[in-house]
Amino acid sequence: MNQDQPEPAAPPSTQEPKIIVDNVRISFKHSFDRCYSVKQKLAELYKRMSRGHKPGYSHALQNVSVQINTGDVVGVIGPNGSGKSTLLRTIAGIYEPDEGSVELNGRVSTLLSLGTGFKNQMSGRDNIVLNALTLGMSRDEIDSKLEEVIEYADIGEHIEVPMKYYSSGMISRVSFAIVLVMRPDILLIDEVFSVGDLQFKQKSERTLREMLEQASCQVIVSHSLSFIRQHCNRAILVQAGKIIADGPTEEVVGLYEQIYSNKDEAGQA
Amino acid sequence: MSTRTSSSPDSSKSQPVFNELINPHRSVFASGQRLGMLRAPMSHWSQIWNRRSLISFIVSGNLRTKVINTLLGRLWHLIPPVVQIAVYFVVVNYIFGGGGTRPKTVFVTISVGILHWSFLNLCVSNSTTAITSNDSLLKQSPVPPVVFVGVLFREQLQHLGIKMGIMAVILLMWGPELSWRLALYPVWIGMLLLNTWSLGLMVATLSVFFRDLEKAAGLFILMMMYLCPVIYGVDFLTANIGPVPLIDVIMLNPFAVNFAMIKWSLLGSDPIAMWQLGLAACSSLGLFLFAHQVYERSRAKITKSL
């Protein structure tokens, strides 16, 4: 992103809800309880039966409720392991809520980690089709936009080369090109802005802004507070699986900085 | 996960519609929704049907990438069963002298068995990694894991088509005269597909949680091959074991009945009793419903466990 000339944040949202997360809880069994062998399973079963032992769970999200409207560009911030990525995956429908529900009104596109979801033996062109199909697009729709995606990615004749030969920058270009050209109503992005050259970053930033004008909403997880300040009109602070603040970007980011600067001071003292 | 789309919030909570996170662009994911015995298979097959373009694309892509780095290319789909046929033919006919004066009959019996068995074998043994090997896609997009079992099944169906072509040539050259029994062959193939799908889906699902299955599935398949009339016919059992309860026990296995009926249709082997056939049909249906319930109950935990 161009840090020297920050553009103003996106316009404030209208009130049409695109995402309604209602009282969602997501739990994972503790890793020591994930026994993959029969022996481990039998040992675990014995433990549970003989000592009344119950499996341990870590609650990645607890009673999370949030509504995101058309025009919202929501930055999700919080420390590592607070549940930001889990929240995004739950909204995307990748994780099923253990409690509560998620309602989406619009086509969803996800950019959760660069390079995943690609088949390295396939060419860039084939991977674009593959990813668009996994996002739920029809083949006709993909064919009509394929050349536009390739042009947007702008990696020249490398598009016909297997992706195992791509640099991380080229992979990011292809990933962004797919989700941006497909023009989803709801875009979920998880900490993937750190790669790609300046020119491509500016281009993708422009497209993200254009998308907002077409009644979409975006949820962006990032540790870069300057990025959140610059691009988001709303922020959510997640801590230990709970939303502890939700509101205008400046206020929430300020609160986050305050909490962690206080912790640092307490730690130093 | 319940993936439901509808026009009003109330109806979305009461009527699961088996659509994806795609058109018509409204989806609800709620906890605690488990589909029953009959609705689960309908839902899962609907998910597969909705993603048929994705399945076709992955199958053709896999085929291209697997073929591109090999010298013999697509021939590799045929070499293993052909070698297996040759080995069993030599062992049965020459080493054990089982062929006697009928080596052609032995050859045709083994060929018909192995060519069908290799479909089941490859589907079930490859299903151990059908879901786990696609973890990155599953964590990136809301693709139902059953779709990747569909990919594997579709891939093996293509190979089965080629194998059936080879089998047709063998039958025309050395097989017995064709009879009305051939008309029932599609029924037994349907049963084979049903049984293979059920076993594959169950193994693919459980392999996410029990990695032992990667090893155990191979052993199970090997054991099943000898317990089913694959390299021998039902008449071999009758001649060597006799009409004793042991044959009835063997025929409690729906896969054994399936192979017995395939050989009955194509080679005119001894038929089996109607009650055995009825029981096998019920077992196959039960296995199908059970496999879908196993998947349905594990579905929510799959992506969390990958």
Coordinates of C-alpha atoms in Angstrom, one line a residue:
Chain A
M1 CA 0.0 0.0 0.0
N2 CA 1.1 3.5 -0.6
Q3 CA 1.9 4.7 2.9
D4 CA 3.0 8.2 1.8
Q5 CA -0.3 9.2 0.3
P6 CA -3.0 7.6 2.4
E7 CA -6.4 7.8 0.8
P8 CA -9.5 8.5 2.9
A9 CA -11.3 5.4 4.4
A10 CA -14.2 4.0 2.5
P11 CA -17.6 5.7 2.7
P12 CA -19.9 4.8 5.6
S13 CA -22.1 1.8 5.3
T14 CA -25.7 1.6 4.3
Q15 CA -28.0 -0.5 6.4
E16 CA -28.6 -3.6 4.3
P17 CA -27.2 -6.6 6.2
K18 CA -24.8 -8.8 4.2
I19 CA -23.6 -10.9 7.1
I20 CA -25.4 -11.8 10.3
V21 CA -23.4 -13.7 12.8
D22 CA -25.7 -14.7 15.7
N23 CA -24.3 -16.0 18.9
V24 CA -21.7 -18.3 17.3
R25 CA -19.5 -20.6 19.3
I26 CA -16.7 -22.6 17.6
S27 CA -14.7 -25.1 19.6
F28 CA -11.7 -27.3 18.8
K29 CA -10.7 -30.4 20.7
H30 CA -7.3 -30.0 22.2
S31 CA -4.5 -31.4 20.2
F32 CA -3.6 -34.0 22.8
D33 CA -7.1 -35.4 22.3
R34 CA -6.7 -35.8 18.6
C35 CA -5.7 -39.4 18.7
Y36 CA -5.1 -40.8 15.2
S37 CA -4.2 -44.4 16.0
V38 CA -6.3 -47.2 17.4
K39 CA -3.9 -47.6 20.3
Q40 CA -4.2 -43.9 21.2
K41 CA -8.0 -44.0 20.8
L42 CA -8.2 -47.1 23.0
A43 CA -6.0 -45.4 25.7
E44 CA -8.2 -42.3 25.5
L45 CA -11.3 -44.3 25.8
Y46 CA -10.0 -46.2 28.8
K47 CA -9.0 -42.8 30.4
R48 CA -12.5 -41.4 29.9
M49 CA -14.2 -44.5 31.2
S50 CA -12.0 -45.1 34.1
R51 CA -11.4 -41.6 35.4
G52 CA -14.4 -39.7 34.1
H53 CA -12.0 -37.8 32.0
K54 CA -13.7 -35.5 29.4
P55 CA -12.0 -34.2 26.3
G56 CA -10.6 -30.7 26.5
Y57 CA -11.9 -28.0 24.2
S58 CA -10.5 -24.7 23.2
H59 CA -13.2 -22.2 22.4
A60 CA -12.0 -20.3 19.4
L61 CA -15.1 -18.2 19.3
Q62 CA -17.6 -17.7 22.1
N63 CA -21.0 -16.1 21.8
V64 CA -19.9 -14.0 18.9
S65 CA -22.6 -11.8 17.3
V66 CA -22.0 -9.2 14.6
Q67 CA -23.9 -7.7 11.7
I68 CA -22.1 -6.4 8.7
N69 CA -23.9 -4.2 6.2
T70 CA -23.5 -3.2 2.6
G71 CA -20.7 -0.7 2.3
D72 CA -18.9 -1.9 5.4
V73 CA -15.2 -2.4 5.3
V74 CA -14.6 -4.1 8.5
G75 CA -11.1 -4.6 9.9
V76 CA -10.8 -7.5 12.3
I77 CA -7.9 -6.9 14.8
G78 CA -6.6 -8.7 17.8
P79 CA -3.6 -10.6 19.1
N80 CA -2.4 -13.9 17.7
G81 CA -4.8 -16.8 18.5
S82 CA -7.7 -14.5 19.4
G83 CA -10.0 -16.1 16.8
K84 CA -9.8 -13.7 13.9
S85 CA -9.1 -16.3 11.2
T86 CA -11.6 -18.6 12.8
L87 CA -14.3 -15.9 12.6
L88 CA -13.5 -15.4 8.9
R89 CA -13.6 -19.2 8.2
T90 CA -16.9 -19.4 10.0
I91 CA -18.4 -16.6 8.0
A92 CA -17.2 -18.3 4.8
G93 CA -19.0 -21.5 5.8
I94 CA -15.7 -23.5 6.2
Y95 CA -16.3 -24.2 9.9
E96 CA -19.7 -25.1 11.1
P97 CA -20.8 -23.3 14.3
D98 CA -21.1 -25.5 17.3
E99 CA -23.8 -23.0 18.5
G100 CA -25.6 -20.2 16.8
S101 CA -25.8 -19.4 13.1
V102 CA -24.3 -17.3 10.2
E103 CA -26.5 -15.8 7.5
L104 CA -25.0 -14.4 4.3
N105 CA -26.8 -12.4 1.7
G106 CA -24.6 -12.4 -1.4
R107 CA -21.9 -14.3 -3.2
V108 CA -18.8 -14.8 -1.0
S109 CA -15.2 -14.9 -2.1
T110 CA -12.4 -15.7 0.2
L111 CA -8.7 -15.0 0.2
L112 CA -7.7 -16.7 3.4
S113 CA -4.1 -17.6 2.7
L114 CA -2.0 -17.2 -0.4
G115 CA -0.9 -20.2 -2.3
T116 CA -3.4 -22.6 -0.7
G117 CA -6.1 -24.0 -2.8
F118 CA -3.9 -24.2 -5.8
K119 CA -2.7 -27.4 -7.5
N120 CA 1.0 -26.8 -8.1
Q121 CA 1.2 -29.2 -11.0
M122 CA -1.5 -27.2 -12.9
S123 CA -0.8 -24.0 -14.9
G124 CA -1.9 -20.6 -13.6
R125 CA -4.7 -20.6 -16.1
D126 CA -6.1 -24.0 -14.9
N127 CA -5.7 -22.9 -11.3
I128 CA -7.8 -19.8 -12.0
V129 CA -10.6 -22.0 -13.3
L130 CA -10.2 -24.4 -10.4
N131 CA -10.4 -21.6 -7.8
A132 CA -13.3 -19.9 -9.5
L133 CA -15.2 -23.3 -9.5
T134 CA -14.5 -23.8 -5.8
L135 CA -15.9 -20.4 -5.2
G136 CA -19.1 -21.6 -6.8
M137 CA -19.0 -19.9 -10.2
S138 CA -20.4 -21.6 -13.3
R139 CA -18.1 -22.6 -16.1
D140 CA -19.8 -20.1 -18.5
E141 CA -19.3 -17.3 -16.0
I142 CA -15.6 -18.3 -15.6
D143 CA -15.0 -18.5 -19.3
S144 CA -16.4 -15.1 -19.8
K145 CA -14.1 -13.6 -17.2
L146 CA -11.0 -15.7 -17.7
E147 CA -9.1 -13.4 -20.0
E148 CA -9.9 -10.5 -17.7
V149 CA -8.5 -12.3 -14.7
I150 CA -5.3 -13.2 -16.7
E151 CA -4.9 -9.7 -17.8
Y152 CA -5.5 -8.4 -14.2
A153 CA -2.9 -10.9 -12.8
D154 CA -0.5 -9.5 -15.4
I155 CA 2.1 -12.3 -15.2
G156 CA 2.6 -12.6 -19.0
E157 CA 3.3 -16.0 -20.5
H158 CA 3.8 -17.5 -17.0
I159 CA 0.1 -18.1 -16.9
E160 CA 0.6 -21.3 -18.9
V161 CA 3.4 -22.6 -16.6
P162 CA 2.8 -24.9 -13.7
M163 CA 2.3 -23.0 -10.5
K164 CA 5.2 -24.8 -8.8
Y165 CA 7.5 -22.5 -10.7
Y166 CA 5.8 -19.3 -9.4
S167 CA 7.3 -16.8 -7.0
S168 CA 5.2 -15.8 -4.0
G169 CA 4.5 -12.4 -5.7
M170 CA 3.1 -14.1 -8.8
I171 CA 0.9 -16.4 -6.6
S172 CA -0.5 -13.4 -4.8
R173 CA -1.2 -11.7 -8.2
V174 CA -3.2 -14.7 -9.4
S175 CA -5.0 -15.1 -6.0
F176 CA -6.0 -11.5 -6.0
A177 CA -7.0 -11.4 -9.6
I178 CA -9.4 -14.3 -9.1
V179 CA -11.3 -12.8 -6.2
L180 CA -11.3 -9.2 -7.4
V181 CA -12.3 -9.8 -11.0
M182 CA -15.1 -12.2 -9.9
R183 CA -16.7 -9.2 -8.1
P184 CA -18.1 -10.9 -5.0
D185 CA -20.7 -9.3 -2.8
I186 CA -18.9 -10.3 0.3
L187 CA -15.1 -10.4 0.3
L188 CA -13.2 -12.1 3.2
I189 CA -9.5 -11.4 3.3
D190 CA -7.0 -12.8 5.9
E191 CA -3.7 -11.0 6.2
V192 CA -2.6 -11.4 2.6
F193 CA -1.6 -7.8 1.8
S194 CA 2.0 -8.2 2.6
V195 CA 3.1 -9.6 -0.7
G196 CA 3.1 -8.3 -4.3
D197 CA 4.9 -5.3 -5.6
L198 CA 3.8 -1.7 -5.1
Q199 CA 2.2 -1.4 -8.5
F200 CA 0.0 -4.5 -8.0
K201 CA -0.9 -3.4 -4.4
Q202 CA -2.2 -0.1 -5.7
K203 CA -4.1 -1.8 -8.4
S204 CA -5.8 -4.2 -6.0
E205 CA -6.5 -1.4 -3.6
R206 CA -8.3 0.5 -6.4
T207 CA -10.4 -2.5 -7.3
L208 CA -11.3 -3.1 -3.6
R209 CA -12.7 0.5 -3.6
E210 CA -14.5 0.0 -6.8
M211 CA -16.2 -3.1 -5.4
L212 CA -17.6 -1.1 -2.5
E213 CA -19.3 1.2 -4.9
Q214 CA -21.1 -1.9 -6.2
A215 CA -22.8 -2.6 -2.9
S216 CA -20.4 -5.1 -1.5
C217 CA -18.8 -5.5 1.9
Q218 CA -15.4 -6.6 3.0
V219 CA -14.0 -8.2 6.1
I220 CA -10.3 -7.9 6.4
V221 CA -8.1 -9.5 9.1
S222 CA -4.8 -7.7 9.5
H223 CA -2.2 -7.0 12.1
S224 CA -1.3 -3.8 10.2
L225 CA -3.1 -1.1 12.2
S226 CA -2.1 1.5 9.6
F227 CA -3.7 -0.6 6.9
I228 CA -6.9 -1.0 8.9
R229 CA -7.0 2.8 9.7
Q230 CA -6.5 3.6 6.0
H231 CA -9.0 1.2 4.5
C232 CA -11.7 0.3 6.9
N233 CA -14.7 2.3 8.1
R234 CA -15.3 0.0 11.0
A235 CA -13.2 -2.3 13.2
I236 CA -13.8 -5.2 15.4
L237 CA -11.4 -6.1 18.2
V238 CA -11.3 -9.8 19.0
Q239 CA -9.7 -11.2 22.1
A240 CA -9.9 -14.7 23.5
G241 CA -12.7 -15.7 21.1
K242 CA -14.9 -12.8 22.0
I243 CA -15.6 -9.4 20.4
I244 CA -14.7 -6.9 22.9
A245 CA -15.1 -3.8 20.7
D246 CA -17.0 -3.0 17.6
G247 CA -17.3 0.5 16.1
P248 CA -15.6 3.2 14.1
T249 CA -12.0 2.3 13.1
E250 CA -10.2 5.0 15.1
E251 CA -11.9 4.3 18.3
V252 CA -11.4 0.5 18.2
V253 CA -7.8 0.7 16.9
G254 CA -7.1 3.3 19.6
L255 CA -8.6 0.9 22.3
Y256 CA -6.5 -2.0 21.0
E257 CA -3.3 0.2 21.1
Q258 CA -4.2 1.3 24.6
I259 CA -4.8 -2.2 25.9
Y260 CA -1.5 -3.5 24.6
S261 CA 0.6 -0.5 25.5
N262 CA -0.8 -0.9 29.0
K263 CA 0.1 -4.5 29.0
D264 CA 3.6 -3.7 27.8
E265 CA 4.0 -1.1 30.5
A266 CA 2.8 -3.6 33.1
G267 CA 5.1 -6.2 31.8
Q268 CA 8.1 -3.8 31.9
A269 CA 7.2 -2.7 35.4
Chain B
M1 CA -23.2 -27.8 8.4
S2 CA -26.6 -26.9 7.2
T3 CA -26.3 -24.9 4.1
R4 CA -29.6 -23.5 3.4
T5 CA -30.9 -21.0 0.9
S6 CA -34.4 -19.5 0.8
S7 CA -36.2 -16.2 0.5
S8 CA -37.5 -15.8 4.1
P9 CA -35.7 -16.2 7.4
D10 CA -38.4 -18.4 8.8
S11 CA -38.5 -20.9 6.0
S12 CA -34.7 -21.0 6.0
K13 CA -34.7 -22.3 9.5
S14 CA -37.2 -25.0 8.8
Q15 CA -36.4 -26.2 5.3
P16 CA -32.9 -27.3 4.5
V17 CA -32.3 -26.8 0.8
F18 CA -29.2 -28.5 -0.4
N19 CA -27.6 -25.7 -2.2
E20 CA -24.0 -24.4 -2.0
L21 CA -22.6 -21.1 -0.8
I22 CA -23.5 -19.9 -4.3
N23 CA -26.6 -18.9 -6.1
P24 CA -29.1 -17.6 -5.2
H25 CA -26.7 -15.9 -2.9
R26 CA -28.4 -16.4 0.4
S27 CA -27.0 -18.9 2.8
V28 CA -27.5 -19.8 6.4
F29 CA -25.1 -22.0 8.4
A30 CA -26.6 -23.2 11.7
S31 CA -25.4 -25.5 14.3
G32 CA -26.9 -28.8 15.3
Q33 CA -28.6 -29.7 12.0
R34 CA -28.2 -33.4 11.1
L35 CA -30.0 -35.0 8.3
G36 CA -31.8 -38.3 8.6
M37 CA -31.1 -41.6 6.9
L38 CA -32.9 -40.8 3.7
R39 CA -32.3 -37.0 3.4
A40 CA -28.5 -37.3 4.1
P41 CA -27.7 -39.2 0.8
M42 CA -30.0 -36.8 -1.1
S43 CA -28.2 -33.8 0.3
H44 CA -24.8 -35.2 -0.3
W45 CA -25.6 -36.2 -3.9
S46 CA -27.1 -32.9 -4.5
Q47 CA -23.8 -31.3 -3.4
I48 CA -21.9 -33.5 -5.7
W49 CA -24.3 -32.7 -8.6
N50 CA -24.0 -28.9 -7.9
R51 CA -20.2 -29.2 -8.1
R52 CA -20.1 -31.5 -11.1
S53 CA -18.1 -28.9 -13.1
L54 CA -15.5 -28.7 -10.4
I55 CA -15.4 -32.5 -10.3
S56 CA -14.9 -32.8 -14.0
F57 CA -12.2 -30.2 -14.0
I58 CA -10.2 -31.8 -11.2
V59 CA -10.5 -35.2 -12.8
S60 CA -9.3 -34.0 -16.2
G61 CA -6.6 -31.9 -14.5
N62 CA -5.4 -34.9 -12.4
L63 CA -5.3 -37.0 -15.5
R64 CA -3.2 -34.5 -17.4
T65 CA -0.7 -33.9 -14.6
K66 CA -0.4 -37.6 -13.8
V67 CA 0.1 -38.5 -17.5
I68 CA 2.5 -35.6 -18.3
N69 CA 5.4 -36.9 -16.3
T70 CA 5.2 -40.6 -17.2
L71 CA 6.5 -42.4 -20.3
L72 CA 3.6 -44.8 -20.6
G73 CA 0.9 -42.2 -19.6
R74 CA -2.6 -43.6 -19.5
L75 CA -1.4 -47.1 -20.0
W76 CA -0.6 -47.1 -16.3
H77 CA -4.3 -47.4 -15.5
L78 CA -4.3 -50.8 -17.3
I79 CA -0.9 -52.2 -16.5
P80 CA -1.6 -53.2 -12.8
P81 CA -4.8 -55.2 -13.5
V82 CA -3.2 -56.9 -16.6
V83 CA -0.2 -57.9 -14.6
Q84 CA -2.4 -59.1 -11.7
I85 CA -4.4 -61.2 -14.2
A86 CA -1.2 -62.7 -15.6
V87 CA 0.2 -63.5 -12.1
Y88 CA -3.0 -65.1 -10.9
F89 CA -3.4 -67.0 -14.1
V90 CA 0.1 -68.5 -13.8
V91 CA -0.3 -69.3 -10.1
V92 CA -3.7 -70.9 -10.5
N93 CA -3.3 -72.6 -13.8
Y94 CA 0.4 -73.8 -13.7
I95 CA 1.5 -73.8 -10.1
F96 CA -1.6 -75.1 -8.5
G97 CA -2.8 -76.8 -11.6
G98 CA -6.3 -75.5 -11.0
G99 CA -7.0 -75.0 -14.7
G100 CA -6.6 -78.7 -15.7
T101 CA -7.7 -78.9 -19.3
R102 CA -9.5 -75.6 -19.2
P103 CA -6.9 -72.8 -19.1
K104 CA -9.0 -70.5 -21.2
T105 CA -11.9 -70.8 -18.7
V106 CA -9.5 -70.0 -15.8
F107 CA -8.1 -67.1 -17.7
V108 CA -11.5 -65.6 -18.5
T109 CA -12.7 -66.2 -14.9
I110 CA -9.7 -64.4 -13.4
S111 CA -9.9 -61.6 -15.9
V112 CA -13.5 -60.8 -15.3
G113 CA -13.0 -60.9 -11.5
I114 CA -9.8 -58.8 -11.5
L115 CA -11.0 -56.2 -13.9
H116 CA -14.1 -55.5 -11.7
W117 CA -12.2 -55.9 -8.5
S118 CA -9.5 -53.4 -9.4
F119 CA -12.2 -50.7 -9.6
L120 CA -13.3 -51.5 -6.0
N121 CA -9.7 -51.9 -4.9
L122 CA -8.5 -48.5 -6.3
C123 CA -11.6 -46.6 -5.1
V124 CA -11.4 -47.9 -1.5
S125 CA -7.6 -47.7 -1.1
N126 CA -7.4 -44.3 -2.7
S127 CA -10.3 -43.0 -0.7
T128 CA -8.1 -43.0 2.5
T129 CA -6.5 -39.8 1.2
A130 CA -9.5 -38.4 -0.8
I131 CA -10.3 -35.8 1.8
T132 CA -7.1 -35.4 3.7
S133 CA -5.0 -34.6 0.5
N134 CA -7.3 -31.7 -0.3
D135 CA -7.0 -30.0 3.0
S136 CA -5.7 -26.7 1.6
L137 CA -8.7 -26.4 -0.7
L138 CA -11.1 -27.4 2.0
K139 CA -9.7 -24.7 4.3
Q140 CA -9.8 -22.0 1.6
S141 CA -13.3 -22.5 0.2
P142 CA -16.6 -23.9 1.5
V143 CA -16.4 -27.0 -0.7
P144 CA -18.2 -30.0 0.9
P145 CA -15.6 -32.8 1.5
V146 CA -17.9 -35.3 -0.1
V147 CA -17.1 -33.6 -3.4
F148 CA -13.5 -35.0 -3.3
V149 CA -14.8 -38.5 -2.8
G150 CA -16.9 -37.8 -5.9
V151 CA -13.7 -36.8 -7.7
L152 CA -12.1 -40.1 -6.8
F153 CA -15.1 -42.1 -7.8
R154 CA -15.5 -40.3 -11.1
E155 CA -11.8 -40.9 -11.9
Q156 CA -12.1 -44.6 -11.2
L157 CA -15.4 -44.8 -13.2
Q158 CA -13.5 -43.6 -16.3
H159 CA -10.9 -46.3 -15.8
L160 CA -13.6 -48.9 -15.2
G161 CA -15.0 -48.0 -18.6
I162 CA -11.6 -48.8 -20.2
K163 CA -11.3 -52.0 -18.2
M164 CA -14.8 -53.1 -19.4
G165 CA -13.7 -52.6 -23.0
I166 CA -10.8 -55.0 -22.4
M167 CA -13.1 -57.4 -20.7
A168 CA -15.4 -57.4 -23.6
V169 CA -12.6 -58.3 -26.0
I170 CA -11.5 -61.1 -23.7
L171 CA -15.1 -62.4 -23.5
L172 CA -15.6 -62.3 -27.2
M173 CA -12.3 -64.1 -27.9
W174 CA -12.3 -66.8 -25.2
G175 CA -15.5 -66.4 -23.2
P176 CA -18.6 -68.6 -23.2
E177 CA -21.6 -67.9 -25.5
L178 CA -23.6 -64.9 -24.5
S179 CA -27.0 -65.6 -23.0
W180 CA -30.0 -63.7 -21.7
R181 CA -28.2 -63.5 -18.4
L182 CA -26.1 -60.7 -19.9
A183 CA -29.2 -58.5 -19.7
L184 CA -29.0 -58.4 -15.9
Y185 CA -25.3 -57.4 -15.9
P186 CA -26.0 -53.7 -15.5
V187 CA -27.9 -54.5 -12.3
W188 CA -24.8 -56.1 -10.8
I189 CA -22.6 -53.3 -12.0
G190 CA -25.1 -50.9 -10.3
M191 CA -24.7 -52.9 -7.1
L192 CA -20.9 -52.8 -7.4
L193 CA -21.0 -49.0 -7.8
L194 CA -23.3 -48.7 -4.8
N195 CA -21.1 -50.9 -2.6
T196 CA -17.9 -49.3 -3.7
W197 CA -19.3 -45.8 -3.2
S198 CA -20.5 -46.7 0.3
L199 CA -17.3 -48.3 1.4
G200 CA -15.2 -45.5 -0.2
L201 CA -17.2 -42.7 1.5
M202 CA -17.0 -44.4 4.8
V203 CA -13.2 -45.0 4.5
A204 CA -12.6 -41.4 3.3
T205 CA -14.5 -39.9 6.2
L206 CA -13.1 -42.1 8.9
S207 CA -9.5 -41.7 7.6
V208 CA -9.7 -38.0 8.6
F209 CA -9.9 -39.1 12.3
F210 CA -8.2 -42.6 12.2
R211 CA -5.1 -42.5 10.1
D212 CA -4.6 -46.2 10.7
L213 CA -7.2 -46.7 8.0
E214 CA -4.6 -45.8 5.3
K215 CA -2.9 -49.1 6.1
A216 CA -5.9 -51.1 7.3
A217 CA -7.9 -50.4 4.1
G218 CA -5.3 -52.1 1.9
L219 CA -5.3 -55.2 4.1
F220 CA -9.1 -55.3 4.3
I221 CA -9.3 -55.1 0.5
L222 CA -6.8 -57.9 0.1
M223 CA -8.6 -60.1 2.6
M224 CA -11.9 -59.4 0.9
M225 CA -10.5 -60.3 -2.5
Y226 CA -9.9 -63.9 -1.3
L227 CA -13.2 -64.1 0.5
C228 CA -15.1 -63.0 -2.7
P229 CA -15.3 -65.1 -5.9
V230 CA -12.8 -62.8 -7.7
I231 CA -10.1 -65.2 -8.9
Y232 CA -12.4 -68.2 -8.6
G233 CA -16.0 -68.9 -9.3
V234 CA -18.9 -70.0 -7.1
D235 CA -18.7 -73.4 -8.8
F236 CA -15.2 -73.7 -7.4
L237 CA -16.5 -73.2 -3.9
T238 CA -19.3 -75.7 -4.5
A239 CA -16.8 -78.3 -5.9
N240 CA -14.2 -77.8 -3.2
I241 CA -16.1 -76.9 -0.1
G242 CA -19.5 -78.4 -1.0
P243 CA -22.9 -77.1 -0.2
V244 CA -22.2 -76.7 3.5
P245 CA -23.0 -73.7 5.7
L246 CA -19.5 -72.2 5.0
I247 CA -20.6 -71.1 1.5
D248 CA -23.8 -69.6 3.0
V249 CA -21.5 -67.7 5.5
I250 CA -19.3 -66.4 2.6
M251 CA -22.4 -65.3 0.7
L252 CA -23.6 -63.2 3.6
N253 CA -21.0 -60.7 2.4
P254 CA -22.8 -58.5 -0.2
F255 CA -19.5 -58.1 -2.1
A256 CA -19.2 -61.9 -2.5
V257 CA -22.8 -62.0 -3.9
N258 CA -22.0 -59.1 -6.2
F259 CA -19.1 -60.9 -7.8
A260 CA -20.9 -64.2 -7.9
M261 CA -23.7 -62.5 -9.8
I262 CA -21.3 -60.7 -12.2
K263 CA -19.8 -64.0 -13.0
W264 CA -23.2 -65.6 -13.4
S265 CA -24.2 -63.0 -15.9
L266 CA -21.0 -63.1 -17.9
L267 CA -19.7 -66.6 -17.6
G268 CA -22.8 -68.7 -16.6
S269 CA -21.4 -69.7 -13.2
D270 CA -23.6 -71.4 -10.7
P271 CA -26.4 -69.0 -9.5
I272 CA -26.9 -68.3 -5.9
A273 CA -30.1 -68.6 -3.8
M274 CA -32.7 -65.9 -4.0
W275 CA -32.6 -65.3 -0.3
Q276 CA -28.9 -64.7 -0.5
L277 CA -29.4 -62.2 -3.3
G278 CA -32.2 -60.5 -1.4
L279 CA -30.1 -60.3 1.7
A280 CA -27.2 -58.8 -0.3
A281 CA -29.4 -56.2 -1.8
C282 CA -30.7 -55.2 1.6
S283 CA -27.1 -55.2 3.0
S284 CA -25.9 -53.0 0.1
L285 CA -28.7 -50.5 0.7
G286 CA -28.0 -50.6 4.5
L287 CA -24.3 -50.0 3.9
F288 CA -25.1 -47.0 1.6
L289 CA -27.4 -45.4 4.2
F290 CA -25.0 -46.1 7.0
A291 CA -22.0 -44.7 5.0
H292 CA -23.9 -41.4 4.4
Q293 CA -24.8 -41.2 8.1
V294 CA -21.2 -41.7 9.1
Y295 CA -20.3 -38.8 6.8
E296 CA -23.2 -36.7 7.9
R297 CA -22.3 -37.0 11.6
S298 CA -18.6 -36.3 10.9
R299 CA -19.1 -33.5 8.4
A300 CA -18.8 -30.7 10.8
K301 CA -15.7 -32.1 12.4
I302 CA -13.8 -32.8 9.2
T303 CA -12.5 -29.3 8.4
K304 CA -11.7 -28.7 12.0
S305 CA -9.6 -31.9 12.2
L306 CA -7.6 -31.3 9.0

